Amino acid sequence: MSDVLWLKDRTNRYENAGILLNRAGSILVDGRFDGITQKDKFFRCTWEQYISQNHQSFIGELEKFSGLPHIKKSPVTTNRILLYQTFCSILSCAYISSGQMITPKLRYTVRNGYFDSSGQSGSSENRDLDQFFFDKELFRKNESDLFNNPYYRFWVIYEDNLAKDTRKLKLGFEESSGTMLVPGEGKKFDLMQIYNAQGRNLERFQKALLADLRKHMRGLKTLD
């Protein structure tokens, strides 16, 4: 019913705490992360403001509005964090390479391994994961799984050709292992291994990863 990215506290300390990022519209704070009740749940800044202004200031305002603590030092990089950094890196390349002077015929999106519908029905596992050769052990339940469902740990990057109305699978990911796979019997990437090889430097990691992807994937316009 909605195309929303939901940010939630996995510890569930405050049951209703969460930030709902509506990709096509508003930002809703369903409940603050410090337990304080607030009348206005809608964050007044828009995506246009996010793109046009300083991103850190925008995030800082959202953190304050939703009752998240101000973190002075970034946490230790884990497989999950590295996975999300990889998403940002690849999607940023796609955005920059498209540019406003070029007709955006290609669109890249990241989708979860589980479709969580806000309606009474429609929730299901993302069967596109079958096109990747993930280790079967990764589909076993872990104690830390969100809602006791391992499919929330999986992600897929899609390339949509808006002119031809077609969609291609580009990359598959699993959080706990930091695994990135090319569809079919394509190459397997161990993100943490690449990160460590680059001295745990995020900028060097991103450059090395993109360079490696160019060698093993054809037609990924993001990297052209």
mmCIF file of C-alpha atoms in Angstrom:
data_model
loop_
_atom_site.group_PDB
_atom_site.id
_atom_site.type_symbol
_atom_site.label_atom_id
_atom_site.label_comp_id
_atom_site.label_asym_id
_atom_site.label_seq_id
_atom_site.Cartn_x
_atom_site.Cartn_y
_atom_site.Cartn_z
ATOM 1 C CA MET A 1 0.000 0.000 0.000
ATOM 2 C CA SER A 2 2.979 2.324 0.596
ATOM 3 C CA ASP A 3 6.596 2.455 -0.575
ATOM 4 C CA VAL A 4 8.288 3.143 2.744
ATOM 5 C CA LEU A 5 11.679 2.461 4.289
ATOM 6 C CA TRP A 6 11.131 1.842 8.010
ATOM 7 C CA LEU A 7 13.899 2.586 10.509
ATOM 8 C CA LYS A 8 13.260 0.723 13.752
ATOM 9 C CA ASP A 9 15.023 0.068 17.048
ATOM 10 C CA ARG A 10 15.735 -3.684 17.034
ATOM 11 C CA THR A 11 15.879 -3.766 20.847
ATOM 12 C CA ASN A 12 12.231 -2.626 20.884
ATOM 13 C CA ARG A 13 12.866 -0.565 24.022
ATOM 14 C CA TYR A 14 10.106 1.790 22.923
ATOM 15 C CA GLU A 15 7.615 -0.378 21.071
ATOM 16 C CA ASN A 16 6.256 2.238 18.646
ATOM 17 C CA ALA A 17 9.534 4.065 18.000
ATOM 18 C CA GLY A 18 10.358 4.310 14.330
ATOM 19 C CA ILE A 19 11.016 6.577 11.365
ATOM 20 C CA LEU A 20 9.042 5.961 8.176
ATOM 21 C CA LEU A 21 10.761 7.323 5.078
ATOM 22 C CA ASN A 22 8.152 7.504 2.346
ATOM 23 C CA ARG A 23 10.122 7.391 -0.909
ATOM 24 C CA ALA A 24 7.458 9.403 -2.726
ATOM 25 C CA GLY A 25 6.465 11.848 -0.023
ATOM 26 C CA SER A 26 6.679 12.590 3.678
ATOM 27 C CA ILE A 27 8.858 11.569 6.606
ATOM 28 C CA LEU A 28 6.843 10.304 9.580
ATOM 29 C CA VAL A 29 8.171 9.700 13.103
ATOM 30 C CA ASP A 30 5.748 7.070 14.384
ATOM 31 C CA GLY A 31 7.203 7.294 17.871
ATOM 32 C CA ARG A 32 10.286 8.884 19.436
ATOM 33 C CA PHE A 33 13.278 6.782 20.478
ATOM 34 C CA ASP A 34 13.472 8.432 23.911
ATOM 35 C CA GLY A 35 9.881 7.661 24.936
ATOM 36 C CA ILE A 36 8.759 11.307 24.922
ATOM 37 C CA THR A 37 5.297 11.877 23.453
ATOM 38 C CA GLN A 38 4.998 14.564 20.790
ATOM 39 C CA LYS A 39 1.901 15.927 19.038
ATOM 40 C CA ASP A 40 3.396 16.459 15.594
ATOM 41 C CA LYS A 41 4.684 13.257 13.988
ATOM 42 C CA PHE A 42 5.502 14.688 10.557
ATOM 43 C CA PHE A 43 9.046 15.928 9.979
ATOM 44 C CA ARG A 44 8.630 19.179 8.063
ATOM 45 C CA CYS A 45 11.776 18.962 5.932
ATOM 46 C CA THR A 46 11.276 17.512 2.462
ATOM 47 C CA TRP A 47 13.406 15.358 0.166
ATOM 48 C CA GLU A 48 14.016 18.448 -1.992
ATOM 49 C CA GLN A 49 15.488 20.166 1.054
ATOM 50 C CA TYR A 50 17.611 17.102 1.798
ATOM 51 C CA ILE A 51 19.104 17.114 -1.714
ATOM 52 C CA SER A 52 19.694 20.871 -1.776
ATOM 53 C CA GLN A 53 21.154 21.421 1.704
ATOM 54 C CA ASN A 54 23.874 20.008 3.908
ATOM 55 C CA HIS A 55 23.043 16.336 4.447
ATOM 56 C CA GLN A 56 24.574 16.141 7.922
ATOM 57 C CA SER A 57 22.472 19.079 9.127
ATOM 58 C CA PHE A 58 19.343 17.436 7.730
ATOM 59 C CA ILE A 59 20.103 14.135 9.472
ATOM 60 C CA GLY A 60 20.937 16.003 12.686
ATOM 61 C CA GLU A 61 17.537 17.714 12.639
ATOM 62 C CA LEU A 62 15.781 14.391 12.001
ATOM 63 C CA GLU A 63 17.694 12.708 14.842
ATOM 64 C CA LYS A 64 16.685 15.483 17.242
ATOM 65 C CA PHE A 65 13.051 15.402 16.090
ATOM 66 C CA SER A 66 12.834 11.625 16.596
ATOM 67 C CA GLY A 67 14.647 11.530 19.951
ATOM 68 C CA LEU A 68 17.752 9.719 18.713
ATOM 69 C CA PRO A 69 20.990 10.352 20.660
ATOM 70 C CA HIS A 70 23.681 12.525 19.097
ATOM 71 C CA ILE A 71 26.639 10.257 18.367
ATOM 72 C CA LYS A 72 30.025 11.993 18.375
ATOM 73 C CA LYS A 73 31.982 8.951 17.229
ATOM 74 C CA SER A 74 30.881 6.467 14.589
ATOM 75 C CA PRO A 75 30.430 2.884 15.820
ATOM 76 C CA VAL A 76 32.763 0.091 14.755
ATOM 77 C CA THR A 77 32.021 -0.938 11.180
ATOM 78 C CA THR A 78 30.164 -4.248 11.014
ATOM 79 C CA ASN A 79 29.041 -6.355 8.053
ATOM 80 C CA ARG A 80 25.583 -4.750 8.207
ATOM 81 C CA ILE A 81 26.983 -1.207 8.273
ATOM 82 C CA LEU A 82 29.364 -2.010 5.422
ATOM 83 C CA LEU A 83 26.441 -3.356 3.409
ATOM 84 C CA TYR A 84 24.498 -0.113 3.783
ATOM 85 C CA GLN A 85 27.591 1.930 2.905
ATOM 86 C CA THR A 86 27.865 -0.133 -0.276
ATOM 87 C CA PHE A 87 24.252 0.685 -1.167
ATOM 88 C CA CYS A 88 24.966 4.394 -0.714
ATOM 89 C CA SER A 89 28.114 4.214 -2.813
ATOM 90 C CA ILE A 90 26.480 2.414 -5.754
ATOM 91 C CA LEU A 91 23.306 4.520 -5.730
ATOM 92 C CA SER A 92 25.344 7.729 -5.466
ATOM 93 C CA CYS A 93 27.286 6.724 -8.561
ATOM 94 C CA ALA A 94 24.001 6.119 -10.393
ATOM 95 C CA TYR A 95 22.631 9.512 -9.364
ATOM 96 C CA ILE A 96 25.785 11.411 -10.306
ATOM 97 C CA SER A 97 26.277 9.590 -13.621
ATOM 98 C CA SER A 98 22.671 10.299 -14.682
ATOM 99 C CA GLY A 99 22.904 14.028 -14.050
ATOM 100 C CA GLN A 100 20.232 16.559 -14.965
ATOM 101 C CA MET A 101 21.606 17.044 -18.479
ATOM 102 C CA ILE A 102 20.966 13.384 -19.359
ATOM 103 C CA THR A 103 17.557 11.777 -19.769
ATOM 104 C CA PRO A 104 17.306 9.367 -16.792
ATOM 105 C CA LYS A 105 16.423 6.181 -18.673
ATOM 106 C CA LEU A 106 17.859 3.950 -15.956
ATOM 107 C CA ARG A 107 16.806 3.832 -12.330
ATOM 108 C CA TYR A 108 18.453 1.799 -9.557
ATOM 109 C CA THR A 109 16.576 0.678 -6.461
ATOM 110 C CA VAL A 110 17.408 -1.416 -3.392
ATOM 111 C CA ARG A 111 14.703 -3.798 -2.223
ATOM 112 C CA ASN A 112 14.559 -6.016 0.838
ATOM 113 C CA GLY A 113 14.421 -9.812 0.809
ATOM 114 C CA TYR A 114 10.973 -9.669 2.406
ATOM 115 C CA PHE A 115 8.031 -7.655 1.084
ATOM 116 C CA ASP A 116 6.303 -6.363 4.206
ATOM 117 C CA SER A 117 2.891 -5.103 3.134
ATOM 118 C CA SER A 118 1.040 -2.589 5.285
ATOM 119 C CA GLY A 119 -2.248 -4.159 4.171
ATOM 120 C CA GLN A 120 -4.026 -7.266 5.432
ATOM 121 C CA SER A 121 -2.267 -9.446 2.846
ATOM 122 C CA GLY A 122 0.546 -9.276 0.326
ATOM 123 C CA SER A 123 3.595 -9.867 2.516
ATOM 124 C CA SER A 124 5.927 -12.428 0.977
ATOM 125 C CA GLU A 125 9.522 -13.510 0.495
ATOM 126 C CA ASN A 126 11.357 -11.876 -2.398
ATOM 127 C CA ARG A 127 11.693 -14.798 -4.832
ATOM 128 C CA ASP A 128 14.301 -12.906 -6.868
ATOM 129 C CA LEU A 129 16.752 -14.155 -4.237
ATOM 130 C CA ASP A 130 16.467 -17.549 -5.947
ATOM 131 C CA GLN A 131 18.542 -16.100 -8.800
ATOM 132 C CA PHE A 132 21.567 -15.791 -6.500
ATOM 133 C CA PHE A 133 23.646 -18.666 -5.146
ATOM 134 C CA PHE A 134 23.576 -17.723 -1.467
ATOM 135 C CA ASP A 135 24.844 -20.299 1.026
ATOM 136 C CA LYS A 136 21.739 -22.143 2.277
ATOM 137 C CA GLU A 137 22.967 -21.758 5.869
ATOM 138 C CA LEU A 138 22.366 -18.002 5.596
ATOM 139 C CA PHE A 139 18.613 -18.629 5.399
ATOM 140 C CA ARG A 140 18.557 -20.246 8.825
ATOM 141 C CA LYS A 141 16.971 -18.168 11.592
ATOM 142 C CA ASN A 142 19.214 -16.170 13.930
ATOM 143 C CA GLU A 143 18.316 -14.819 17.349
ATOM 144 C CA SER A 144 18.884 -11.281 16.065
ATOM 145 C CA ASP A 145 16.550 -11.625 13.070
ATOM 146 C CA LEU A 146 13.954 -8.890 12.816
ATOM 147 C CA PHE A 147 10.513 -10.388 13.580
ATOM 148 C CA ASN A 148 12.216 -13.804 13.622
ATOM 149 C CA ASN A 149 12.432 -13.735 9.812
ATOM 150 C CA PRO A 150 15.843 -14.310 8.132
ATOM 151 C CA TYR A 151 14.689 -12.811 4.825
ATOM 152 C CA TYR A 152 14.943 -9.304 6.298
ATOM 153 C CA ARG A 153 18.739 -9.793 6.171
ATOM 154 C CA PHE A 154 18.728 -10.014 2.362
ATOM 155 C CA TRP A 155 18.689 -7.216 -0.206
ATOM 156 C CA VAL A 156 18.640 -6.877 -4.003
ATOM 157 C CA ILE A 157 19.713 -4.025 -6.288
ATOM 158 C CA TYR A 158 17.583 -3.670 -9.427
ATOM 159 C CA GLU A 159 18.187 -1.757 -12.643
ATOM 160 C CA ASP A 160 14.974 -0.458 -14.232
ATOM 161 C CA ASN A 161 15.050 0.660 -17.853
ATOM 162 C CA LEU A 162 12.248 3.210 -17.910
ATOM 163 C CA ALA A 163 12.278 3.526 -21.700
ATOM 164 C CA LYS A 164 11.900 -0.217 -22.319
ATOM 165 C CA ASP A 165 9.893 -0.913 -19.144
ATOM 166 C CA THR A 166 12.234 -3.740 -18.137
ATOM 167 C CA ARG A 167 13.902 -4.713 -14.864
ATOM 168 C CA LYS A 168 17.194 -6.545 -14.300
ATOM 169 C CA LEU A 169 18.728 -8.033 -11.180
ATOM 170 C CA LYS A 170 22.164 -6.569 -10.582
ATOM 171 C CA LEU A 171 23.423 -7.526 -7.125
ATOM 172 C CA GLY A 172 22.294 -9.519 -4.093
ATOM 173 C CA PHE A 173 23.355 -8.973 -0.453
ATOM 174 C CA GLU A 174 23.165 -10.677 2.948
ATOM 175 C CA GLU A 175 23.772 -8.634 6.101
ATOM 176 C CA SER A 176 25.208 -11.020 8.704
ATOM 177 C CA SER A 177 27.965 -12.334 6.420
ATOM 178 C CA GLY A 178 28.625 -9.137 4.461
ATOM 179 C CA THR A 179 28.178 -11.125 1.240
ATOM 180 C CA MET A 180 27.548 -9.501 -2.151
ATOM 181 C CA LEU A 181 26.719 -11.692 -5.149
ATOM 182 C CA VAL A 182 26.279 -11.256 -8.885
ATOM 183 C CA PRO A 183 23.168 -13.107 -10.236
ATOM 184 C CA GLY A 184 23.525 -16.710 -11.409
ATOM 185 C CA GLU A 185 26.948 -18.189 -10.841
ATOM 186 C CA GLY A 186 28.619 -14.797 -10.815
ATOM 187 C CA LYS A 187 31.414 -13.656 -8.542
ATOM 188 C CA LYS A 188 31.026 -13.592 -4.767
ATOM 189 C CA PHE A 189 32.341 -10.549 -2.875
ATOM 190 C CA ASP A 190 33.296 -10.598 0.805
ATOM 191 C CA LEU A 191 32.829 -6.921 1.681
ATOM 192 C CA MET A 192 34.639 -7.047 5.030
ATOM 193 C CA GLN A 193 37.622 -8.765 3.430
ATOM 194 C CA ILE A 194 37.874 -5.971 0.843
ATOM 195 C CA TYR A 195 37.429 -3.341 3.589
ATOM 196 C CA ASN A 196 40.217 -4.832 5.728
ATOM 197 C CA ALA A 197 42.506 -5.092 2.681
ATOM 198 C CA GLN A 198 42.077 -1.339 2.210
ATOM 199 C CA GLY A 199 43.160 -0.570 5.773
ATOM 200 C CA ARG A 200 39.533 -0.197 6.933
ATOM 201 C CA ASN A 201 39.380 3.087 5.038
ATOM 202 C CA LEU A 202 35.870 3.633 3.661
ATOM 203 C CA GLU A 203 36.877 5.804 0.702
ATOM 204 C CA ARG A 204 39.536 3.334 -0.464
ATOM 205 C CA PHE A 205 37.109 0.460 0.107
ATOM 206 C CA GLN A 206 34.491 2.067 -2.132
ATOM 207 C CA LYS A 207 36.996 2.720 -4.927
ATOM 208 C CA ALA A 208 38.395 -0.830 -4.742
ATOM 209 C CA LEU A 209 34.930 -2.368 -4.725
ATOM 210 C CA LEU A 210 33.711 -0.371 -7.723
ATOM 211 C CA ALA A 211 36.898 -1.196 -9.636
ATOM 212 C CA ASP A 212 36.386 -4.906 -8.890
ATOM 213 C CA LEU A 213 32.756 -4.714 -9.991
ATOM 214 C CA ARG A 214 33.760 -3.236 -13.338
ATOM 215 C CA LYS A 215 35.884 -6.306 -14.005
ATOM 216 C CA HIS A 216 33.149 -8.828 -13.285
ATOM 217 C CA MET A 217 29.968 -7.146 -14.485
ATOM 218 C CA ARG A 218 28.934 -5.912 -17.892
ATOM 219 C CA GLY A 219 26.212 -3.384 -18.415
ATOM 220 C CA LEU A 220 26.145 -1.932 -14.931
ATOM 221 C CA LYS A 221 25.654 1.639 -16.066
ATOM 222 C CA THR A 222 26.145 2.882 -12.548
ATOM 223 C CA LEU A 223 29.877 2.352 -12.925
ATOM 224 C CA ASP A 224 30.333 3.769 -16.437
#
